[in-house]
Coordinates of C-alpha atoms in Angstrom, one line a residue:
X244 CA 87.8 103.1 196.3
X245 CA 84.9 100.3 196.5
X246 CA 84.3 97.9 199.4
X247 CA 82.9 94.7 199.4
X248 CA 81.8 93.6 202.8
X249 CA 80.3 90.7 204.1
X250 CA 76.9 91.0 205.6
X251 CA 78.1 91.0 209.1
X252 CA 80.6 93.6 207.8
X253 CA 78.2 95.3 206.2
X254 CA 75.6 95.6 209.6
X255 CA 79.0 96.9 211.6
X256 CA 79.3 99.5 208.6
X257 CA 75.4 100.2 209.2
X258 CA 75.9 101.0 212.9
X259 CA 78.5 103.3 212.9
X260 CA 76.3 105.1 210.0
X261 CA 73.3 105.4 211.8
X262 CA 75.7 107.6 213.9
X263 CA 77.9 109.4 212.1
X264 CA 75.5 110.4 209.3
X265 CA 72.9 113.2 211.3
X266 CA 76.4 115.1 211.6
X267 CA 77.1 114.6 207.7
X268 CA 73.7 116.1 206.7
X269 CA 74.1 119.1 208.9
X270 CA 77.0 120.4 206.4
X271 CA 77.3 118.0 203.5
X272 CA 79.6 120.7 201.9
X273 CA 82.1 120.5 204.5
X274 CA 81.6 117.7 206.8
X275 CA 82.3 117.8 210.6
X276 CA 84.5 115.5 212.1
X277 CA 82.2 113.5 213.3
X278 CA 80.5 112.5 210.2
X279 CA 83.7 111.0 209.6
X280 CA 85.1 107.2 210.8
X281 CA 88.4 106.2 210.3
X282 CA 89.8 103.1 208.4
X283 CA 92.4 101.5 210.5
X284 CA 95.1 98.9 209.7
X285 CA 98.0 98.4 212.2
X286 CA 97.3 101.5 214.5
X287 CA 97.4 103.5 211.0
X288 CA 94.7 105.5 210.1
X289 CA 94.6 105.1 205.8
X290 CA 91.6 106.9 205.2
X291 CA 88.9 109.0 207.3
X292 CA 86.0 109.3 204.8
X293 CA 82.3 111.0 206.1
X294 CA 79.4 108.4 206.2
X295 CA 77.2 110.1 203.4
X296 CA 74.0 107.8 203.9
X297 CA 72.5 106.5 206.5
X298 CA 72.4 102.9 205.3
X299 CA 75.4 101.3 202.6
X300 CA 74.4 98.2 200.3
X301 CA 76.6 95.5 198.7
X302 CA 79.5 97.9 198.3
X303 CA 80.5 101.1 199.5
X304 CA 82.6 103.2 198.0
X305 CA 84.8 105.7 199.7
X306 CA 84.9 109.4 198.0
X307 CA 88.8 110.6 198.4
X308 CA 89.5 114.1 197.2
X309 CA 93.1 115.1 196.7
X310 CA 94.1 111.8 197.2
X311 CA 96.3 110.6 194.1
X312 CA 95.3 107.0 192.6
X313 CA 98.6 105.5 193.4
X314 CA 97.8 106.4 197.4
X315 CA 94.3 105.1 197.0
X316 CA 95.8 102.1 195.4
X317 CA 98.2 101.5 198.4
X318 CA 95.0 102.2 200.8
X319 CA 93.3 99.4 199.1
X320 CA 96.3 97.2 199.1
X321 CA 96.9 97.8 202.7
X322 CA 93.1 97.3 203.4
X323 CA 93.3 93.8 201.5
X324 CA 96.5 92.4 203.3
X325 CA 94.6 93.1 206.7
X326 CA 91.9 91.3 205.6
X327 CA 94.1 88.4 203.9
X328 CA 96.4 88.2 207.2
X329 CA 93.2 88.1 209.9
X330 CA 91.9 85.7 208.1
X331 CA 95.3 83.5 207.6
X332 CA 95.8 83.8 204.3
X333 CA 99.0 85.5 202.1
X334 CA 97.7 89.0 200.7
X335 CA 97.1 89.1 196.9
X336 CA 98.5 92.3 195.3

C-alpha cells in the first residue's frame, strides 16, 4: 500500500518515526511491538506496520506480509473514506 501525505501529515508520520524506529533496528527480522504504530479508522485498527526508517518522504508505503490484495485494497479504501469524510467530502472508491 502507498501513502500520500501532506507535509503536516508527513512531519506527524516523522515524529512517531523518530520513536518507533531505534526499536525496528534492534531486530529488523522480526520487529518488536514497538517499532510498530497502528493505522486507525473508527476505533479499528486496519493495519500495524513497523516504522522501517527513521524519516519517510513524499510517500510511504506500508510492507503487509500475508495480507491478501483484496484486504489491502479494503485497508486503502477504508483509509481514503476517513480522509474523504474528515474532510467533508463523499469517499471515492
Amino acid at each position: 500500500m502507498v501513502l500520500r501525505l501532506t507535509p503536516s501529515g508527513l512531519s506527524k508520520l516523522d515524529a512517531v518515526a523518530a520513536t518507533r524506529y531505534p526499536f525496528y533496528r534492534q531486530n529488523p527480522s522480526n520487529p518488536p511491538p514497538q517499532s510498530r504504530e497502528a493505522i486507525e479508522v473508527d476505533g479499528t485498527v486496519l493495519v500495524a506496520p513497523p516504522m522501517e526508517a527513521p524519516k519517510y518522504t513524499g510517500s510511504v508505503v506500508i510492507n503487509t506480509p500475508g495480507m491478501s490484495l483484496d484486504a489491502a485494497d479494503q485497508v486503502v479504501s477504508r483509509i481514503n473514506q476517513a480522509v474523504a469524510s474528515a474532510r467533508g467530502h463523499p469517499a471515492q472508491t
